[in-house]
Tab-separated table of C-alpha atoms in Angstrom:
chain	number	residue	atom	x	y	z
Y	1	MET	CA	11.706	-39.423	25.873
Y	2	ILE	CA	10.016	-42.092	27.997
Y	3	GLU	CA	13.117	-42.208	30.189
Y	4	ILE	CA	12.937	-38.430	30.623
Y	5	LYS	CA	9.280	-38.596	31.661
Y	6	THR	CA	10.043	-41.380	34.143
Y	7	ARG	CA	12.900	-39.352	35.611
Y	8	ILE	CA	10.681	-36.286	35.995
Y	9	ASP	CA	7.782	-38.273	37.462
Y	10	THR	CA	10.090	-39.994	39.950
Y	11	PHE	CA	11.610	-36.699	41.041
Y	12	VAL	CA	8.201	-35.075	41.510
Y	13	LYS	CA	6.893	-37.996	43.569
Y	14	GLN	CA	9.932	-38.180	45.806
Y	15	VAL	CA	9.935	-34.424	46.415
Y	16	SER	CA	6.198	-34.349	47.169
Y	17	ASP	CA	6.472	-37.375	49.463
Y	18	HIS	CA	9.410	-35.861	51.341
Y	19	PHE	CA	8.116	-32.322	51.838
Y	20	GLY	CA	4.367	-32.908	52.083
Y	21	ASN	CA	2.271	-29.761	52.522
Y	22	ARG	CA	5.372	-27.540	52.619
Y	23	LEU	CA	5.577	-28.086	48.854
Y	24	THR	CA	3.138	-25.832	47.004
Y	25	CYS	CA	3.951	-26.269	43.308
Y	26	MET	CA	6.414	-27.777	40.807
Y	27	ILE	CA	6.706	-26.483	37.252
Y	28	LEU	CA	8.663	-27.811	34.274
Y	29	THR	CA	10.168	-25.079	32.094
Y	30	GLY	CA	12.903	-24.789	29.476
Y	31	SER	CA	13.579	-26.915	26.443
Y	32	HIS	CA	11.834	-30.026	27.791
Y	33	ALA	CA	8.634	-28.039	28.322
Y	34	ARG	CA	8.815	-26.623	24.779
Y	35	GLY	CA	9.786	-29.880	23.078
Y	36	GLU	CA	13.169	-28.475	21.997
Y	37	ALA	CA	15.416	-30.599	24.199
Y	38	SER	CA	18.607	-32.201	22.948
Y	39	PRO	CA	20.165	-35.279	24.570
Y	40	ASP	CA	22.395	-32.934	26.604
Y	41	SER	CA	19.608	-30.615	27.797
Y	42	ASP	CA	19.061	-30.104	31.507
Y	43	ILE	CA	15.615	-30.662	32.993
Y	44	ASP	CA	14.557	-27.298	34.416
Y	45	ILE	CA	12.085	-27.583	37.293
Y	46	TRP	CA	10.887	-24.819	39.599
Y	47	VAL	CA	10.171	-26.094	43.105
Y	48	PHE	CA	7.944	-23.819	45.198
Y	49	PHE	CA	7.973	-24.098	48.988
Y	50	ASP	CA	6.060	-22.221	51.669
Y	51	HIS	CA	9.518	-20.811	52.408
Y	52	VAL	CA	12.999	-22.039	51.539
Y	53	ARG	CA	15.458	-23.364	54.112
Y	54	ASN	CA	19.019	-24.480	53.492
Y	55	ASP	CA	18.047	-27.976	54.653
Y	56	ASP	CA	15.441	-28.023	51.880
Y	57	LEU	CA	18.140	-27.374	49.289
Y	58	ARG	CA	20.339	-30.127	50.676
Y	59	ASN	CA	17.440	-32.588	50.667
Y	60	ILE	CA	16.523	-31.703	47.085
Y	61	GLY	CA	20.159	-32.382	46.176
Y	62	LYS	CA	20.050	-35.784	47.873
Y	63	ILE	CA	16.895	-36.711	45.978
Y	64	ILE	CA	18.537	-35.785	42.675
Y	65	GLN	CA	21.664	-37.782	43.533
Y	66	GLY	CA	19.487	-40.773	44.365
Y	67	LEU	CA	17.963	-40.785	40.889
Y	68	GLY	CA	21.214	-42.077	39.433
Y	69	PRO	CA	22.722	-41.328	36.010
Y	70	GLY	CA	20.639	-39.426	33.499
Y	71	PRO	CA	19.902	-35.929	32.240
Y	72	GLU	CA	20.713	-33.374	34.924
Y	73	ILE	CA	17.788	-31.965	36.862
Y	74	ASN	CA	18.247	-28.239	37.403
Y	75	PRO	CA	15.959	-27.179	40.281
Y	76	GLN	CA	15.073	-23.581	41.094
Y	77	CYS	CA	13.884	-23.536	44.705
Y	78	VAL	CA	11.786	-20.509	45.666
Y	79	SER	CA	8.542	-19.451	47.314
Y	80	PHE	CA	5.651	-17.630	45.673
Y	81	ALA	CA	6.241	-14.745	48.085
Y	82	GLU	CA	9.809	-14.384	46.807
Y	83	VAL	CA	8.894	-14.541	43.128
Y	84	THR	CA	6.327	-11.782	43.524
Y	85	SER	CA	8.690	-9.515	45.498
Y	86	GLY	CA	10.465	-6.613	43.818
Y	87	ILE	CA	13.989	-7.991	44.088
Y	88	PHE	CA	13.151	-11.390	42.634
Y	89	ARG	CA	10.974	-9.953	39.878
Y	90	ASP	CA	13.991	-8.032	38.580
Y	91	GLN	CA	15.794	-11.345	38.031
Y	92	PHE	CA	13.047	-13.898	37.370
Y	93	SER	CA	9.962	-12.813	35.465
Y	94	PRO	CA	6.823	-14.810	36.366
Y	95	LEU	CA	5.858	-14.391	32.708
Y	96	GLN	CA	7.945	-17.413	31.712
Y	97	LEU	CA	6.296	-19.573	34.353
Y	98	HIS	CA	2.843	-18.688	33.048
Y	99	VAL	CA	3.424	-19.121	29.341
Y	100	ASP	CA	6.182	-21.700	29.154
Y	101	GLY	CA	5.658	-23.699	32.323
Y	102	ILE	CA	3.968	-27.068	32.645
Y	103	VAL	CA	2.563	-27.620	36.131
Y	104	LEU	CA	3.744	-30.960	37.520
Y	105	TYR	CA	2.370	-30.575	41.031
Y	106	GLY	CA	0.029	-28.140	42.792
Y	107	GLU	CA	-1.133	-24.864	41.250
Y	108	LEU	CA	0.643	-21.786	39.908
Y	109	ALA	CA	-0.426	-19.179	42.451
Y	110	LEU	CA	0.831	-16.135	40.569
Y	111	PRO	CA	-1.144	-13.314	38.931
Y	112	LYS	CA	-1.352	-13.439	35.164
Y	113	PRO	CA	1.182	-11.127	33.493
Y	114	ALA	CA	-0.026	-7.717	32.415
Y	115	LYS	CA	0.644	-6.278	28.963
Y	116	ALA	CA	3.336	-4.026	30.419
Y	117	GLU	CA	5.265	-7.042	31.683
Y	118	ILE	CA	5.141	-8.685	28.254
Y	119	LEU	CA	6.388	-5.525	26.550
Y	120	LYS	CA	9.156	-5.127	29.124
Y	121	GLN	CA	10.424	-8.627	28.404
Y	122	ILE	CA	10.283	-8.094	24.641
Y	123	ARG	CA	12.371	-4.918	24.955
Y	124	THR	CA	14.933	-6.583	27.192
Y	125	ILE	CA	15.337	-9.601	24.940
Y	126	VAL	CA	15.488	-7.843	21.576
Y	127	THR	CA	18.003	-5.321	22.914
Y	128	PHE	CA	20.219	-8.216	23.997
Y	129	VAL	CA	19.835	-9.894	20.590
Y	130	MET	CA	20.612	-6.680	18.711
Y	131	MET	CA	23.766	-5.934	20.708
Y	132	SER	CA	25.035	-9.513	20.396
Y	133	ALA	CA	24.368	-9.482	16.666
Y	134	ARG	CA	26.042	-6.100	16.185
Y	135	HIS	CA	29.153	-7.408	17.901
Y	136	TYR	CA	29.329	-10.476	15.659
Y	137	ILE	CA	28.746	-8.376	12.541
Y	138	THR	CA	31.366	-5.805	13.566
Y	139	VAL	CA	34.108	-8.350	14.229
Y	140	GLN	CA	32.953	-10.562	11.351
Y	141	GLU	CA	32.645	-13.550	13.663
Y	142	SER	CA	33.939	-16.701	11.998
Y	143	GLU	CA	31.554	-19.265	10.538
Y	144	LYS	CA	33.153	-21.893	12.774
Y	145	SER	CA	32.511	-19.903	15.920
Y	146	LEU	CA	28.903	-19.197	14.956
Y	147	ALA	CA	28.391	-22.844	14.025
Y	148	ASN	CA	29.772	-23.950	17.390
Y	149	GLY	CA	26.829	-22.425	19.212
Y	150	LYS	CA	27.065	-18.640	19.174
Y	151	LEU	CA	24.312	-18.155	16.596
Y	152	GLN	CA	22.025	-20.644	18.301
Y	153	LYS	CA	22.639	-19.719	21.936
Y	154	TRP	CA	23.191	-15.967	21.892
Y	155	ILE	CA	21.071	-14.861	18.933
Y	156	LEU	CA	18.307	-17.213	17.875
Y	157	LYS	CA	17.359	-18.835	21.172
Y	158	PRO	CA	16.560	-15.518	22.891
Y	159	LEU	CA	14.952	-14.221	19.710
Y	160	MET	CA	12.502	-17.151	19.838
Y	161	TRP	CA	11.388	-15.876	23.254
Y	162	ALA	CA	10.817	-12.387	21.903
Y	163	LEU	CA	8.840	-13.697	18.926
Y	164	ARG	CA	6.682	-15.849	21.192
Y	165	TYR	CA	6.007	-12.888	23.454
Y	166	GLU	CA	5.120	-10.772	20.416
Y	167	VAL	CA	2.407	-13.260	19.483
Y	168	LEU	CA	1.169	-13.278	23.086
Y	169	TRP	CA	1.090	-9.478	23.135
Y	170	ARG	CA	-0.636	-9.033	19.783
Y	171	LYS	CA	-2.891	-12.097	19.637
Y	172	GLY	CA	-3.322	-13.165	23.247
Y	173	GLU	CA	-2.054	-16.673	22.515
Y	174	TYR	CA	1.281	-18.315	23.228
Y	175	PRO	CA	2.930	-20.501	20.563
Y	176	ARG	CA	4.833	-22.958	22.757
Y	177	SER	CA	6.180	-25.151	19.937
Y	178	LEU	CA	8.435	-23.894	17.174
Y	179	ASN	CA	6.009	-25.177	14.542
Y	180	ASN	CA	3.248	-23.050	16.048
Y	181	LEU	CA	5.590	-20.091	16.292
Y	182	LYS	CA	6.504	-20.391	12.631
Y	183	GLN	CA	2.806	-20.321	11.720
Y	184	THR	CA	2.025	-17.278	13.869
Y	185	ALA	CA	5.149	-15.121	13.439
Y	186	PHE	CA	4.431	-11.741	11.869
Y	187	SER	CA	7.033	-11.553	9.092
Y	188	GLU	CA	8.743	-13.799	6.591
Y	189	ASP	CA	12.145	-12.975	8.081
Y	190	ALA	CA	10.885	-13.963	11.529
Y	191	ARG	CA	9.606	-17.262	10.142
Y	192	GLN	CA	12.977	-17.826	8.482
Y	193	CYS	CA	14.714	-17.276	11.833
Y	194	VAL	CA	12.458	-19.895	13.405
Y	195	ASP	CA	13.247	-22.294	10.589
Y	196	THR	CA	16.995	-21.722	10.983
Y	197	TYR	CA	16.754	-22.318	14.732
Y	198	GLN	CA	14.907	-25.578	14.136
Y	199	CYS	CA	17.574	-26.699	11.689
Y	200	LEU	CA	20.314	-25.870	14.190
Y	201	LEU	CA	18.525	-27.885	16.883
Y	202	ASN	CA	18.213	-30.822	14.487
Y	203	ALA	CA	21.797	-30.461	13.197
Y	204	THR	CA	20.503	-30.051	9.640
Y	205	TYR	CA	21.566	-26.458	8.966
Y	206	SER	CA	23.923	-26.172	5.992
Y	207	SER	CA	23.910	-22.518	4.916
Y	208	SER	CA	26.073	-19.540	5.889
Y	209	TYR	CA	25.810	-18.280	9.448
Y	210	LEU	CA	26.643	-14.570	9.395
Y	211	PRO	CA	23.720	-13.679	7.090
Y	212	GLU	CA	21.425	-15.264	9.661
Y	213	VAL	CA	22.941	-13.066	12.341
Y	214	GLU	CA	22.084	-10.034	10.222
Y	215	ARG	CA	18.569	-11.337	9.578
Y	216	ALA	CA	17.995	-11.875	13.295
Y	217	SER	CA	19.323	-8.394	14.063
Y	218	ASN	CA	16.866	-6.872	11.588
Y	219	VAL	CA	13.962	-8.872	13.020
Y	220	ALA	CA	14.864	-7.771	16.547
Y	221	ALA	CA	15.184	-4.121	15.529
Y	222	SER	CA	11.836	-4.218	13.739
Y	223	LEU	CA	10.158	-5.765	16.767
Y	224	LEU	CA	11.641	-3.142	19.075
Y	225	GLN	CA	10.348	-0.393	16.799
Y	226	THR	CA	6.873	-1.963	16.791
Y	227	VAL	CA	6.837	-2.135	20.586
Y	228	GLU	CA	7.964	1.492	20.951
Y	229	ILE	CA	5.317	2.733	18.509
Y	230	ASP	CA	2.645	1.002	20.602
Y	231	GLN	CA	3.574	3.064	23.655
């Protein structure tokens, strides 16, 4: 973990030194921000410029190459003007930057997400989880296939986002860590899904997989119903 921090700190310093006042903000997101990273996890960093030029992208790439071997840094290069525009907002919700992001440089100059934005993201995520789960249940996806990442990546990982956003929506607080999420989730089945996800991350899960797909599907459907009733 110390090596990861050194890699991030070095990247931030070199980028800020190179671009000066054209750089407005850098934010760490993803598994490293949430404390869920595996040895193979990328380091997700949003790099905000006053505006983005192709030369900027090439120079960011050169800085990354100069860091040498190590976990891959995955930069997202944008401007605040782009992120707040209609086209970009359809693809990249600023909600994640607010709740999941750790500011490494500068300030996050984005308006705080409204309740409607939180509910929109919950609907989008739980619908995706439900449809993925229904497919696996219908075809009776093999235990091997689910164990090789399908349960973790396509069901439980997005469900964790939806459960976090539910807590934010209903309590006004954001449980960044899985331990906090498990304490604040609103049902026993939701807490069990968090526990299963933690076990998968730690390679300690030893039970059947398809029942967990069904559990996650039920949790997602219940959350969607709760959101729709609130409207």
